[in-house]
Structure formats: structure tokens, C-alpha cells
């Protein structure tokens, strides 16, 4: 597995598009009373879900404002002004995930997980994560997931929807390509 994208462990809270509060549960702890290594991926998942909910919200705002331009040849068709959440679907699968453990979480104290897109391609994106005590607090772990947009019928990669690309660029102005 590759290392997380540069900046995944940055201290600046503004480096991440969103921070999600997460409660460390008793069931997250292993025999040594540390958060089990596997549970970090569920922390990433919680941040990713909130992150994509924000992307959909921005997509709805762009559609309502008429801010979406016609889609390019490699993008899914533009969304109609009366689009519903069904039309703002993102059929995504994770093709790679990694986590770099920096320090054990040894209590039931709340943590936060930062998420941001670090790379955007035609049919995929990379999201970086930071698990911290607070946005500028102790870093417990960093990681990333490579996510691919797929055609639900065939399972083959397809271009990210035009509205999603526009929303991601709005949320993450410095996004890499």
C-alpha cells in the first residue's frame, strides 16, 4: 500500500474540508485498552460519509443557483434544475485504503477525523484523513482512500458526475488533479 498523500498529517485544521467528531466506544478498544487498528477505517468511513453528504449539499446548491455549466464529453450529463437526491447519486467503491498509526488512542475520549480530497481524476479521487484529539491536537493516525466512480450496472469505472466535480472543486479550491 502506498503512503497517504502529502499533508494527511498536517496540523492546520483548515487543511481539511471537514472535521467530524467521533466518540471512541468501549467496543473499539482491544485487550491492551487501545483503539483497535481496524476501527480506524470505520473512523475514516464516518468522516467520508459526512464529507460526501457535504458534497451533495453543495451540488444541490449549485443546481439551484444554475451555476453548473454543460457537462464535457467525459462527464455525466449536467443535472436538471429540479434535481432530486436520487439524481445526485455517487456510485463509488473504494479501490485502496491505508492507515499510518502515529500514537495509540488509549481512552474513550472523543476524537475528530478530518477529511479532504487531495487528488481528483476523471473517474476517481483520493481522500486523505487525519484522526486527532482536536483539529489542531494530537495526531493519532493519518490515512487515505482511493475511491472510484463506477457504473452500477457494469461495475466498470465511469466519469465522476459533472455536479460532483463542481461541488468538490467548490469545497476544495486547492484540489490536485
PDB file of N, CA, C and O in Angstrom, residues 11 19 63 109 140 143 163 166:
ATOM      1  N   UNK A  11      -1.007  19.719  10.696  1.00  0.00           N
ATOM      2  CA  UNK A  11      -1.607  20.182  11.939  1.00  0.00           C
ATOM      3  C   UNK A  11      -2.712  21.203  11.703  1.00  0.00           C
ATOM      4  O   UNK A  11      -3.628  21.314  12.494  1.00  0.00           O
ATOM      5  N   UNK A  19     -14.282  18.399   9.438  1.00  0.00           N
ATOM      6  CA  UNK A  19     -13.882  17.673  10.662  1.00  0.00           C
ATOM      7  C   UNK A  19     -15.132  17.048  11.254  1.00  0.00           C
ATOM      8  O   UNK A  19     -16.154  17.716  11.412  1.00  0.00           O
ATOM      9  N   UNK A  63     -26.894  23.433  -8.316  1.00  0.00           N
ATOM     10  CA  UNK A  63     -28.012  23.185  -9.223  1.00  0.00           C
ATOM     11  C   UNK A  63     -29.082  24.261  -9.034  1.00  0.00           C
ATOM     12  O   UNK A  63     -29.568  24.848 -10.011  1.00  0.00           O
ATOM     13  N   UNK A 109     -12.062   8.992  25.165  1.00  0.00           N
ATOM     14  CA  UNK A 109     -12.212  10.414  24.870  1.00  0.00           C
ATOM     15  C   UNK A 109     -12.655  10.615  23.422  1.00  0.00           C
ATOM     16  O   UNK A 109     -12.308   9.824  22.550  1.00  0.00           O
ATOM     17  N   UNK A 140      -3.288  10.942  15.999  1.00  0.00           N
ATOM     18  CA  UNK A 140      -3.285   9.505  16.273  1.00  0.00           C
ATOM     19  C   UNK A 140      -2.977   8.685  15.032  1.00  0.00           C
ATOM     20  O   UNK A 140      -2.296   7.669  15.108  1.00  0.00           O
ATOM     21  N   UNK A 143      -4.295   8.729   7.007  1.00  0.00           N
ATOM     22  CA  UNK A 143      -4.550   7.687   6.016  1.00  0.00           C
ATOM     23  C   UNK A 143      -5.182   8.263   4.773  1.00  0.00           C
ATOM     24  O   UNK A 143      -5.328   9.480   4.645  1.00  0.00           O
ATOM     25  N   UNK A 163     -21.791  17.457 -11.642  1.00  0.00           N
ATOM     26  CA  UNK A 163     -22.152  18.205 -10.441  1.00  0.00           C
ATOM     27  C   UNK A 163     -21.197  17.874  -9.288  1.00  0.00           C
ATOM     28  O   UNK A 163     -20.873  18.748  -8.487  1.00  0.00           O
ATOM     29  N   UNK A 166     -17.873  19.721  -9.789  1.00  0.00           N
ATOM     30  CA  UNK A 166     -18.060  21.139  -9.453  1.00  0.00           C
ATOM     31  C   UNK A 166     -18.156  21.331  -7.938  1.00  0.00           C
ATOM     32  O   UNK A 166     -17.567  22.268  -7.379  1.00  0.00           O
TER      33      UNK A 166
END
